[in-house]
Amino acid sequence: MSQTRRRTRQRDAVAALLQQREDFRTAQQIHADLREAGDDVGLTTVYRCLAAMTESGEVDILLGQDGEARYRACSTGHHHHLVCRSCGFTVEVTAAPVERWARRTAEEHGFSDVTHTVEIIGLCDTCATS
Amino acid sequence: MSQTRRRTRQRDAVAALLQQREDFRTAQQIHADLREAGDDVGLTTVYRCLAAMTESGEVDILLGQDGEARYRACSTGHHHHLVCRSCGFTVEVTAAPVERWARRTAEEHGFSDVTHTVEIIGLCDTCATS
DNA sequence: GCACTACTGAAAATGGTTGTCGTTAGCAGT
DNA sequence: ACTGCTAACGACAACCATTTTCAGTAGTGC
């Protein structure tokens, strides 16, 4: 019954890497980043850490159109993302009007227990000018 | 140079099936549906038809969190979806306030050439009561 | 009918992700 | 510190949706 979450070098490494990055990265990229930094962590473990951190709300997942999941350490509250399709640079945004619209629309059609996904994908300032 | 799109039994079968269904279905489901209906079409061909129809805007793709793509014949204009997470029943919705919000938010942060994804996922009337 | 080539589809390959399982190492409790 | 329990690790295999291959098939224009 004592589901104690243990602190390990690997978990710390993954968490630390995500903290110092502000873009969305794939599990494989994170794995490579860690290896490059000398913090060798098994790919399987990277996936497990990310899954655990996702469940506890520490990271957000974004499923790209190429079928690859991207991860990022985000603020804990409800928010959405404005993502650069070229470099992955991400801005967290809140969207009160969207929340209202989603709730009302769902109600109108008799839907309950609703969640929603809202992402804006574009080119950031730097990528557009280069 | 004569890139004529040929009309085949298989393409017709896939198109017809999608027309008479109003929910999002996976490629594998569509393949099974066709087989069951007696219209045997290779899985590879199903994928190819769906890709072609997606490109020409005849069908919309929805990438679920389980990493499976779902397809549906939709109206051609810009719209979003209200999807039942249990049965896949889908309502097309328009979202003028969301469009405005997305455009303004992107501008504020210097993003250009933006698109967005907006989906509402919930339980439809029938699934909620059963 | 004929030629041209897009289309088909079975089988194999791809590639991200998850399961397996023997080993390693936190974290009590002593 | 020492020990036992068991969560966590990680190399590897398995999984599974999707894509590629390639030889055979069948629309389409002439």
Coordinates of C-alpha atoms (C1' of nucleotides) in Angstrom, one line a residue:
Chain A
M1 CA 0.0 0.0 0.0
S2 CA 3.0 2.3 0.4
Q3 CA 3.2 3.5 -3.1
T4 CA 6.3 5.6 -2.4
R5 CA 7.7 7.3 -5.4
R6 CA 11.4 6.8 -5.3
R7 CA 13.8 9.5 -6.3
T8 CA 16.5 8.2 -8.7
R9 CA 19.3 9.7 -10.8
Q10 CA 17.4 8.9 -14.0
R11 CA 14.1 10.6 -12.9
D12 CA 16.1 13.7 -11.8
A13 CA 18.0 13.8 -15.1
V14 CA 14.8 13.7 -17.2
A15 CA 13.1 16.3 -15.0
A16 CA 16.1 18.6 -15.0
L17 CA 16.4 18.4 -18.8
L18 CA 12.7 19.3 -19.3
Q19 CA 13.0 22.1 -16.9
Q20 CA 15.8 23.9 -18.8
R21 CA 14.0 23.5 -22.1
E22 CA 11.0 25.4 -23.2
D23 CA 10.2 23.5 -26.4
F24 CA 8.3 20.3 -27.0
R25 CA 10.6 17.4 -27.5
T26 CA 10.1 13.7 -28.4
A27 CA 11.1 10.9 -26.1
Q28 CA 13.8 10.0 -28.5
Q29 CA 15.2 13.5 -28.6
I30 CA 15.2 13.6 -24.8
H31 CA 17.0 10.3 -24.7
A32 CA 19.6 11.6 -27.1
D33 CA 20.0 14.9 -25.2
L34 CA 20.6 13.0 -22.0
R35 CA 23.2 10.8 -23.5
E36 CA 24.9 13.7 -25.0
A37 CA 25.0 15.5 -21.7
G38 CA 26.6 12.4 -20.2
D39 CA 23.5 11.4 -18.2
D40 CA 22.9 8.1 -19.7
V41 CA 19.3 6.9 -19.2
G42 CA 17.7 3.9 -21.0
L43 CA 15.1 4.8 -23.6
T44 CA 12.6 2.6 -21.8
T45 CA 13.2 4.5 -18.7
V46 CA 12.7 7.8 -20.5
Y47 CA 9.3 6.7 -21.6
R48 CA 8.4 5.5 -18.2
C49 CA 9.5 8.8 -16.6
L50 CA 7.6 10.8 -19.1
A51 CA 4.5 8.6 -18.5
A52 CA 4.8 9.1 -14.8
M53 CA 5.3 12.8 -15.1
T54 CA 2.4 13.1 -17.4
E55 CA 0.1 11.3 -15.0
S56 CA 1.2 13.6 -12.2
G57 CA 0.6 16.6 -14.3
E58 CA 4.2 17.7 -14.5
V59 CA 4.5 17.5 -18.2
D60 CA 2.1 18.1 -21.1
I61 CA 1.9 15.8 -24.2
L62 CA 1.4 17.0 -27.7
L63 CA 0.7 14.5 -30.4
G64 CA 2.0 15.7 -33.7
Q65 CA 0.6 14.8 -37.1
D66 CA 3.6 12.6 -37.6
G67 CA 2.4 10.3 -34.8
E68 CA 5.2 11.2 -32.5
A69 CA 4.5 12.4 -29.0
R70 CA 6.2 15.5 -27.8
Y71 CA 6.7 16.4 -24.1
R72 CA 7.3 19.6 -22.2
A73 CA 7.4 20.7 -18.6
C74 CA 4.5 23.2 -18.2
S75 CA 2.7 25.2 -15.6
T76 CA 0.2 23.1 -13.7
G77 CA -3.0 25.0 -14.4
H78 CA -5.3 24.5 -17.4
H79 CA -3.8 26.2 -20.5
H80 CA -3.1 25.8 -24.2
H81 CA -0.2 26.1 -26.5
L82 CA 1.1 28.3 -29.3
V83 CA 3.7 26.2 -30.9
C84 CA 6.2 27.0 -33.7
R85 CA 6.0 24.3 -36.3
S86 CA 9.6 24.9 -37.2
C87 CA 11.6 25.1 -34.0
G88 CA 9.1 23.9 -31.4
F89 CA 9.3 27.1 -29.4
T90 CA 6.2 27.2 -27.3
V91 CA 4.1 29.9 -25.5
E92 CA 1.5 28.9 -22.9
V93 CA -1.7 30.7 -23.4
T94 CA -5.0 30.9 -21.6
A95 CA -8.2 31.1 -23.5
A96 CA -11.2 32.2 -21.5
P97 CA -13.4 32.8 -24.5
V98 CA -12.6 29.4 -25.9
E99 CA -13.4 27.7 -22.5
R100 CA -16.8 29.4 -22.5
W101 CA -17.5 28.5 -26.1
A102 CA -16.5 24.9 -25.6
R103 CA -18.7 24.5 -22.6
R104 CA -21.7 26.1 -24.2
T105 CA -21.3 24.2 -27.5
A106 CA -21.1 20.9 -25.7
E107 CA -24.2 21.7 -23.7
E108 CA -26.2 22.7 -26.7
H109 CA -25.6 19.2 -28.2
G110 CA -26.3 17.3 -25.1
F111 CA -22.7 16.3 -24.4
S112 CA -21.4 15.8 -20.9
D113 CA -18.1 15.2 -19.2
V114 CA -16.3 17.2 -21.8
T115 CA -12.6 18.1 -22.3
H116 CA -11.1 19.9 -25.2
T117 CA -7.9 20.2 -27.1
V118 CA -6.8 23.6 -28.5
E119 CA -3.5 24.2 -30.1
I120 CA -2.3 27.0 -32.3
I121 CA 0.5 26.0 -34.7
G122 CA 2.4 28.6 -36.7
L123 CA 5.8 30.2 -37.3
C124 CA 7.5 32.1 -34.6
D125 CA 9.1 35.5 -35.1
T126 CA 12.6 34.2 -35.4
C127 CA 11.8 31.3 -37.7
A128 CA 9.7 33.6 -40.0
T129 CA 12.5 36.1 -40.6
S130 CA 15.3 33.6 -41.1
Chain B
M1 CA 1.7 15.1 -67.3
S2 CA -1.9 13.6 -67.4
Q3 CA -2.3 12.9 -63.8
T4 CA -5.7 11.5 -64.3
R5 CA -7.3 10.2 -61.1
R6 CA -8.7 6.9 -62.0
R7 CA -12.1 5.7 -60.7
T8 CA -11.9 2.2 -59.3
R9 CA -14.2 -0.1 -57.4
Q10 CA -12.0 0.2 -54.3
R11 CA -12.0 4.0 -54.2
D12 CA -15.8 4.0 -54.7
A13 CA -16.3 1.5 -51.9
V14 CA -14.2 3.5 -49.4
A15 CA -15.9 6.7 -50.4
A16 CA -19.4 5.2 -50.2
L17 CA -18.7 3.7 -46.7
L18 CA -17.5 7.0 -45.4
Q19 CA -20.5 8.8 -46.8
Q20 CA -23.0 6.6 -45.0
R21 CA -21.2 6.9 -41.6
E22 CA -21.2 9.9 -39.5
D23 CA -18.6 8.8 -36.9
F24 CA -14.8 8.9 -37.0
R25 CA -13.4 5.5 -37.8
T26 CA -9.9 4.1 -38.0
A27 CA -8.4 2.7 -41.2
Q28 CA -8.5 -0.8 -39.8
Q29 CA -12.2 -0.4 -38.9
I30 CA -13.0 0.8 -42.4
H31 CA -11.1 -2.1 -43.8
A32 CA -13.1 -4.5 -41.6
D33 CA -16.4 -2.8 -42.5
L34 CA -15.7 -3.2 -46.2
R35 CA -14.8 -6.8 -45.8
E36 CA -17.9 -7.5 -43.8
A37 CA -20.0 -5.8 -46.5
G38 CA -18.5 -8.0 -49.1
D39 CA -16.5 -5.2 -50.7
D40 CA -13.1 -6.6 -50.2
V41 CA -10.4 -4.0 -50.4
G42 CA -6.8 -4.4 -49.3
L43 CA -5.7 -2.7 -46.2
T44 CA -2.9 -0.9 -48.1
T45 CA -5.4 0.4 -50.5
V46 CA -7.7 1.7 -47.8
Y47 CA -4.8 3.7 -46.4
R48 CA -4.0 5.0 -49.9
C49 CA -7.5 6.0 -50.6
L50 CA -7.8 7.8 -47.2
A51 CA -4.6 9.6 -47.8
A52 CA -5.8 10.7 -51.3
M53 CA -9.1 11.8 -49.9
T54 CA -7.5 13.7 -47.1
E55 CA -5.3 15.5 -49.5
S56 CA -8.3 16.5 -51.7
G57 CA -10.1 17.6 -48.6
E58 CA -12.9 15.0 -48.8
V59 CA -12.2 13.6 -45.4
D60 CA -10.9 14.9 -42.0
I61 CA -8.3 13.1 -39.9
L62 CA -8.4 13.1 -36.1
L63 CA -5.4 11.8 -34.2
G64 CA -6.5 10.1 -31.0
Q65 CA -4.4 9.9 -27.9
D66 CA -4.0 6.1 -28.6
G67 CA -1.9 7.0 -31.7
E68 CA -4.6 5.8 -34.1
A69 CA -5.8 8.0 -36.9
R70 CA -9.5 8.3 -37.4
Y71 CA -11.2 9.4 -40.6
R72 CA -14.6 10.9 -41.5
A73 CA -16.2 12.4 -44.5
C74 CA -16.9 16.0 -43.6
S75 CA -18.3 19.1 -45.1
T76 CA -15.6 21.0 -47.0
G77 CA -15.6 24.3 -45.1
H78 CA -13.4 25.1 -42.1
H79 CA -15.0 23.6 -39.0
H80 CA -14.3 21.7 -35.8
H81 CA -15.6 18.6 -34.1
L82 CA -17.6 17.6 -31.1
V83 CA -16.8 14.0 -30.6
C84 CA -18.2 11.3 -28.3
R85 CA -15.3 9.5 -26.6
S86 CA -17.4 6.4 -26.3
C87 CA -19.1 5.8 -29.6
G88 CA -17.3 8.2 -31.9
F89 CA -20.5 10.1 -32.8
T90 CA -19.5 13.5 -34.2
V91 CA -21.1 16.9 -34.6
E92 CA -19.5 19.5 -36.8
V93 CA -19.4 22.9 -35.2
T94 CA -18.2 26.3 -36.2
A95 CA -16.4 28.5 -33.8
A96 CA -16.2 32.1 -34.8
P97 CA -15.1 33.3 -31.4
V98 CA -12.3 30.7 -31.4
E99 CA -11.1 31.7 -34.8
R100 CA -10.9 35.3 -33.7
W101 CA -9.1 34.4 -30.5
A102 CA -6.6 32.2 -32.3
R103 CA -5.7 34.9 -34.8
R104 CA -5.4 37.6 -32.2
T105 CA -3.3 35.4 -29.8
A106 CA -0.9 34.4 -32.6
E107 CA -0.5 38.0 -33.6
E108 CA 0.2 39.1 -30.1
H109 CA 3.1 36.7 -29.9
G110 CA 4.5 37.4 -33.3
F111 CA 3.5 34.1 -34.9
S112 CA 2.6 34.0 -38.5
D113 CA 1.1 31.5 -40.9
V114 CA -1.0 29.9 -38.2
T115 CA -3.4 27.1 -38.2
H116 CA -5.1 25.6 -35.2
T117 CA -6.7 22.4 -33.9
V118 CA -9.8 22.6 -31.8
E119 CA -11.7 19.5 -30.7
I120 CA -14.2 18.9 -28.0
I121 CA -14.3 15.4 -26.6
G122 CA -17.1 14.3 -24.3
L123 CA -20.0 11.8 -23.8
C124 CA -23.0 12.1 -26.1
D125 CA -26.5 12.0 -24.8
T126 CA -27.1 8.3 -25.6
C127 CA -23.8 7.1 -24.2
A128 CA -24.2 9.1 -21.0
T129 CA -27.6 7.6 -20.2
S130 CA -26.8 4.0 -21.0
Chain C
dG1 C1' -8.4 -3.4 -79.2
dC2 C1' -4.0 -1.5 -77.6
dA3 C1' -0.7 0.8 -75.0
dC4 C1' 0.3 3.3 -71.2
dT5 C1' 0.6 3.7 -66.5
dA6 C1' -2.1 4.4 -62.3
dC7 C1' -3.9 1.3 -59.1
dT8 C1' -4.0 -2.9 -56.3
dG9 C1' -2.7 -5.8 -52.5
dA10 C1' 0.1 -9.5 -50.1
dA11 C1' 4.1 -9.5 -47.8
dA12 C1' 7.9 -7.3 -45.7
dA13 C1' 9.8 -3.3 -43.6
dT14 C1' 9.5 0.8 -40.6
dG15 C1' 9.5 3.0 -36.3
dG16 C1' 7.5 4.8 -32.2
dT17 C1' 6.0 2.8 -28.1
dT18 C1' 5.2 -0.8 -24.6
dG19 C1' 6.0 -5.4 -22.3
dT20 C1' 9.3 -8.8 -20.3
dC21 C1' 12.3 -10.1 -16.9
dG22 C1' 16.6 -10.5 -14.5
dT23 C1' 19.4 -7.0 -12.1
dT24 C1' 20.0 -2.7 -9.5
dA25 C1' 19.3 0.4 -5.9
dG26 C1' 15.9 3.7 -2.9
dC27 C1' 13.9 3.6 1.4
dA28 C1' 12.2 2.1 5.6
dG29 C1' 13.0 -0.6 9.9
dT30 C1' 16.3 -2.5 12.9
Chain D
dA1 C1' 25.7 0.6 8.9
dC2 C1' 23.0 -3.8 7.7
dT3 C1' 19.0 -6.1 5.7
dG4 C1' 14.8 -6.9 3.3
dC5 C1' 11.3 -5.3 0.4
dT6 C1' 10.1 -3.8 -3.9
dA7 C1' 10.2 0.2 -7.1
dA8 C1' 13.0 1.4 -10.8
dC9 C1' 16.2 0.3 -14.4
dG10 C1' 17.5 -1.2 -19.0
dA11 C1' 18.7 -4.4 -22.9
dC12 C1' 15.9 -6.7 -25.8
dA13 C1' 11.8 -8.5 -27.8
dA14 C1' 7.2 -7.8 -28.9
dC15 C1' 3.5 -4.9 -30.6
dC16 C1' 0.9 -2.6 -34.0
dA17 C1' -0.5 1.2 -37.0
dT18 C1' 1.3 2.7 -41.0
dT19 C1' 4.4 2.7 -45.2
dT20 C1' 7.1 0.6 -48.8
dT21 C1' 8.0 -2.9 -52.3
dC22 C1' 7.0 -4.9 -56.4
dA23 C1' 4.8 -7.9 -59.5
dG24 C1' 0.3 -8.4 -61.4
dT25 C1' -4.2 -5.9 -62.6
dA26 C1' -7.3 -2.8 -64.8
dG27 C1' -8.9 2.2 -65.9
dT28 C1' -8.4 5.7 -69.7
dG29 C1' -7.3 7.9 -73.9
dC30 C1' -6.4 6.9 -78.6

